[in-house]
mmCIF file of C-alpha atoms in Angstrom:
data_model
loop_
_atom_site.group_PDB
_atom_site.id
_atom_site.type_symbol
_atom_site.label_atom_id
_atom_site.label_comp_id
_atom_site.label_asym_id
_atom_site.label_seq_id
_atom_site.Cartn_x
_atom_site.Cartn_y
_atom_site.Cartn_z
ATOM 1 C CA UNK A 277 74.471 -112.222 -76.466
ATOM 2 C CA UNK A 278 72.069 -109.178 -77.295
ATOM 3 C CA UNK A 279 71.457 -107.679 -80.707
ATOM 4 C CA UNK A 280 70.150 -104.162 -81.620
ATOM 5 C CA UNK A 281 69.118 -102.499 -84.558
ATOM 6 C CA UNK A 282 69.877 -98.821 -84.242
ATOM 7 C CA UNK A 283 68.496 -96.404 -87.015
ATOM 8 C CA UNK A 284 70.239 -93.114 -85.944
ATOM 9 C CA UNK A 285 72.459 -92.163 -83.639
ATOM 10 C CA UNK A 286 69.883 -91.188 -80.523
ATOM 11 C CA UNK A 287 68.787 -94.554 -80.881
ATOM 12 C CA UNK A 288 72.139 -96.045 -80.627
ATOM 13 C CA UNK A 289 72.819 -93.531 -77.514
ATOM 14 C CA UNK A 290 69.634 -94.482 -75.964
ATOM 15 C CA UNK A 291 70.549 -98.168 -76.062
ATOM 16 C CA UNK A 292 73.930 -97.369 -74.592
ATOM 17 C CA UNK A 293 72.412 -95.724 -71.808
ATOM 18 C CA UNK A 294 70.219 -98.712 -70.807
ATOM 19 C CA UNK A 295 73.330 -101.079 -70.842
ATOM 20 C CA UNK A 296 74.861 -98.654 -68.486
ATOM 21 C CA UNK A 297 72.057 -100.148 -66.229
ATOM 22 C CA UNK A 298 73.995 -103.013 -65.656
ATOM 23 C CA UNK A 299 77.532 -102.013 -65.363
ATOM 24 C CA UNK A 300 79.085 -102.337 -61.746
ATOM 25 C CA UNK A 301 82.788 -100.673 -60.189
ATOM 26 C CA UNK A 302 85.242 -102.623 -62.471
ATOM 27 C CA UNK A 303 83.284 -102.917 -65.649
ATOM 28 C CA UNK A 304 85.357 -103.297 -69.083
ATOM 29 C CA UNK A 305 83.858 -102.568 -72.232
ATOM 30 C CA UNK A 306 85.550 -103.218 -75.366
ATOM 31 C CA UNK A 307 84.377 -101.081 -78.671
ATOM 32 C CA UNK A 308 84.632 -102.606 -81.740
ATOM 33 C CA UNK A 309 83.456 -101.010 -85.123
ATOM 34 C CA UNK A 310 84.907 -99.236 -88.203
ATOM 35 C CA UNK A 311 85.374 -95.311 -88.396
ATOM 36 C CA UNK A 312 82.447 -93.864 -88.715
ATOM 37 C CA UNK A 313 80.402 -96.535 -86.931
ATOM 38 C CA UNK A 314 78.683 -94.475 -83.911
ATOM 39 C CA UNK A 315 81.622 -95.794 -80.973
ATOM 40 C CA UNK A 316 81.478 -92.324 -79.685
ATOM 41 C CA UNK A 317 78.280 -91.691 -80.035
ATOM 42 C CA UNK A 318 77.640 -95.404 -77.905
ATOM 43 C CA UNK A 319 80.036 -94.405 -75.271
ATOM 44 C CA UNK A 320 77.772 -90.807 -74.962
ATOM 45 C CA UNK A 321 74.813 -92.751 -73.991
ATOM 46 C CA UNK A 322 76.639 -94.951 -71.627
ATOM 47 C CA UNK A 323 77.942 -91.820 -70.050
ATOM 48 C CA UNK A 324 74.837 -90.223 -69.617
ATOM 49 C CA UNK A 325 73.442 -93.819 -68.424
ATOM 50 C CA UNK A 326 76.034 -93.610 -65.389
ATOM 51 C CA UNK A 327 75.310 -89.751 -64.647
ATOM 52 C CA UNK A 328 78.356 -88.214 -66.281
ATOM 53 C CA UNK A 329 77.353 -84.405 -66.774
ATOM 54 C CA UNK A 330 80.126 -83.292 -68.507
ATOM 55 C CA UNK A 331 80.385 -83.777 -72.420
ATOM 56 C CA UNK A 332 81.967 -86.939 -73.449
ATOM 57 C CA UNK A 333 84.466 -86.534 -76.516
ATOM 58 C CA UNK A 334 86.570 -89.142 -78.158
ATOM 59 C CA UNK A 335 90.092 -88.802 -77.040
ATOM 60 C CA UNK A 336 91.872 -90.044 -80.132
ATOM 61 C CA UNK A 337 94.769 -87.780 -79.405
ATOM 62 C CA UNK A 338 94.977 -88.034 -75.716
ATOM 63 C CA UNK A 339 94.344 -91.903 -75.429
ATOM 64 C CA UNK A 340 92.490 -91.367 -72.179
ATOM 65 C CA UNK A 341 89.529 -89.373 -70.856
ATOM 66 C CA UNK A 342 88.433 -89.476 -67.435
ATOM 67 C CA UNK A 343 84.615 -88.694 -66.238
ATOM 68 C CA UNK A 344 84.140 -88.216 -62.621
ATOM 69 C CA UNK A 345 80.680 -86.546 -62.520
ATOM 70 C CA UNK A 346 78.803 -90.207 -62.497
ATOM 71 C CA UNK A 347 77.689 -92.428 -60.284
ATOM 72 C CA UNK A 348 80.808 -94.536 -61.255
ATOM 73 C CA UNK A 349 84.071 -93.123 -62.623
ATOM 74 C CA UNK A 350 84.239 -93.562 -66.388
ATOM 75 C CA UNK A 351 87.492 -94.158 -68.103
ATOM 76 C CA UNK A 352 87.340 -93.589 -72.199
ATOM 77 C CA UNK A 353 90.087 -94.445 -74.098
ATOM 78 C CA UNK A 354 90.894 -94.428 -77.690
ATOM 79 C CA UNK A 355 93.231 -96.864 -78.577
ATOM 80 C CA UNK A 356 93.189 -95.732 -82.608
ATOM 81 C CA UNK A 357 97.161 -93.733 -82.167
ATOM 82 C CA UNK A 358 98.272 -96.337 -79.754
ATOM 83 C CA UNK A 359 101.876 -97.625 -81.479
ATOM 84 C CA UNK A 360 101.921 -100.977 -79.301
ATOM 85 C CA UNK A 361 100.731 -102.761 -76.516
ATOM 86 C CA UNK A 362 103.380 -101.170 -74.375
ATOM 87 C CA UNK A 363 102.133 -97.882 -74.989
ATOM 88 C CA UNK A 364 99.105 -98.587 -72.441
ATOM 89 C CA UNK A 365 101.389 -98.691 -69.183
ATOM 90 C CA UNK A 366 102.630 -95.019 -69.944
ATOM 91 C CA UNK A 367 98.838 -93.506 -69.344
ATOM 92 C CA UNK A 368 98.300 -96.073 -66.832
ATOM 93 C CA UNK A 369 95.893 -98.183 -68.807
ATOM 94 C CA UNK A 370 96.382 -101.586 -66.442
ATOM 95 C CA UNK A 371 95.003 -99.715 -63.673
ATOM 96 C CA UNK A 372 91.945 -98.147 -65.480
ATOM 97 C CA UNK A 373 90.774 -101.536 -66.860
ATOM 98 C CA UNK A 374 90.723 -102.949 -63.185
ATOM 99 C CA UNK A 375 89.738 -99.791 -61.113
ATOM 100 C CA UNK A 376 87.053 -98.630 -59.320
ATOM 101 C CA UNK A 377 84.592 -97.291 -62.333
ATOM 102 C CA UNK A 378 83.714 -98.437 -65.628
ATOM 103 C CA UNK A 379 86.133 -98.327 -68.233
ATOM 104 C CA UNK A 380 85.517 -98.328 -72.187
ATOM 105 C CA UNK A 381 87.842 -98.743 -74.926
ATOM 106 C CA UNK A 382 87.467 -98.352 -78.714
ATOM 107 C CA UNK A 383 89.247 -99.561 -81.157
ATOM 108 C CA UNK A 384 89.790 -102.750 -78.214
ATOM 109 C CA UNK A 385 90.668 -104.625 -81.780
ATOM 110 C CA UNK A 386 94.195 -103.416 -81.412
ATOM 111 C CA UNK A 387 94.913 -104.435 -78.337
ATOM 112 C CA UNK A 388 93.988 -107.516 -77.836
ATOM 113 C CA UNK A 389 96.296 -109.008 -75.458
ATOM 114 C CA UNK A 390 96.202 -105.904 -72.904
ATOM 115 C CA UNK A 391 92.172 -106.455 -72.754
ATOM 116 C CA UNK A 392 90.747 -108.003 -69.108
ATOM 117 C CA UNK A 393 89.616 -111.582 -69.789
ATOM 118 C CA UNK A 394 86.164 -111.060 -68.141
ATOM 119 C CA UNK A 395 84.236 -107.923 -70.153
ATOM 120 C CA UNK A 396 82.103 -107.264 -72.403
ATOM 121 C CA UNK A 397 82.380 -106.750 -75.867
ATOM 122 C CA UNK A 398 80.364 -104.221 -77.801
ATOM 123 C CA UNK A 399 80.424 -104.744 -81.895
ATOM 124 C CA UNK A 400 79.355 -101.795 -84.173
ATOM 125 C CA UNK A 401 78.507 -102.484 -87.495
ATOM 126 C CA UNK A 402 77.350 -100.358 -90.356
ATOM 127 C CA UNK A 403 74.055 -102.137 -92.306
ATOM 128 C CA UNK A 404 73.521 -98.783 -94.248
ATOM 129 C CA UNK A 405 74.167 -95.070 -94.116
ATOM 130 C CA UNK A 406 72.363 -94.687 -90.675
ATOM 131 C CA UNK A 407 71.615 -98.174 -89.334
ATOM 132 C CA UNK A 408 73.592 -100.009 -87.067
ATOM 133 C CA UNK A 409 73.508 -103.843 -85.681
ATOM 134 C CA UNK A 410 75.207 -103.553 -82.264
ATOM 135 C CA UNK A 411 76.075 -106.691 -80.665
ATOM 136 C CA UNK A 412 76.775 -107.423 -77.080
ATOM 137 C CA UNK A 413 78.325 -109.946 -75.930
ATOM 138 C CA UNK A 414 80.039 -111.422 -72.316
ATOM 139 C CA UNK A 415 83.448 -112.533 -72.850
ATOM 140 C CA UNK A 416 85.894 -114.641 -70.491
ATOM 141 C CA UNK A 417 82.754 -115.775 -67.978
#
């Protein structure tokens, strides 16, 4: 498990980016945090982390955002609208989660039984009106 204290958002995108470090072809990130917490602004840095040049916005109203500029695909969704579980086969979520980039999901609280076993989970959590405690942890290894 790894903590971090971020004090504004830069920080929390800068941290972000150095995770992207580590992600490989098939990496699954779940986002956890309240509105407001900085999930978009994490999943900016891990874009720019894995090369994406175009800008990343959430897609709260498209479920799905796809990033092929990077050195790896990235797949953004935004769970938030999703009605049910079944839902996720319609945009092809399934396939996303176990392609060939890295694929990040917020509001992964909602879904919890479509979510790949092995991934890691990324908690956002407001400690004041800028700071953040991000936690990262591996799940299912």
């Amino acid at each position: 498990m790894q903590e971090f204290l971020s004090d504004n958002e830069q920080m929390t995108k800068d941290f972000a980016k150095k995770l992207a470090s580590r992600l490989v072809k098939g990496s699954f990130l779940a986002v956890y945090g309240d509105l407001g917490a900085g999930k978009t602004a994490f999943v900016k840095g891990l874009a720019q982390g894995i090369g994406v040049t175009e800008p990343v916005v959430s897609p709260t109203f498209t479920i799905l955002r796809a990033y092929e500029s990077g050195k790896l695909p990235l797949y953004h969704f935004d769970v938030y609208r999703i009605g049910d579980e079944d839902e996720l086969l319609e945009v092809g979520f399934d396939e996303y989660a176990t392609g060939d980039g890295v694929c990040v999901c917020e509001w992964a609280d909602l879904i919890p039984n479509a979510l790949p076993k092995e991934r890691l989970d990324v908690k956002i959590e407001r400690m004041g009106d800028t700071q953040r405690k991000i936690t990262v942890e591996e799940a299912g290894v």
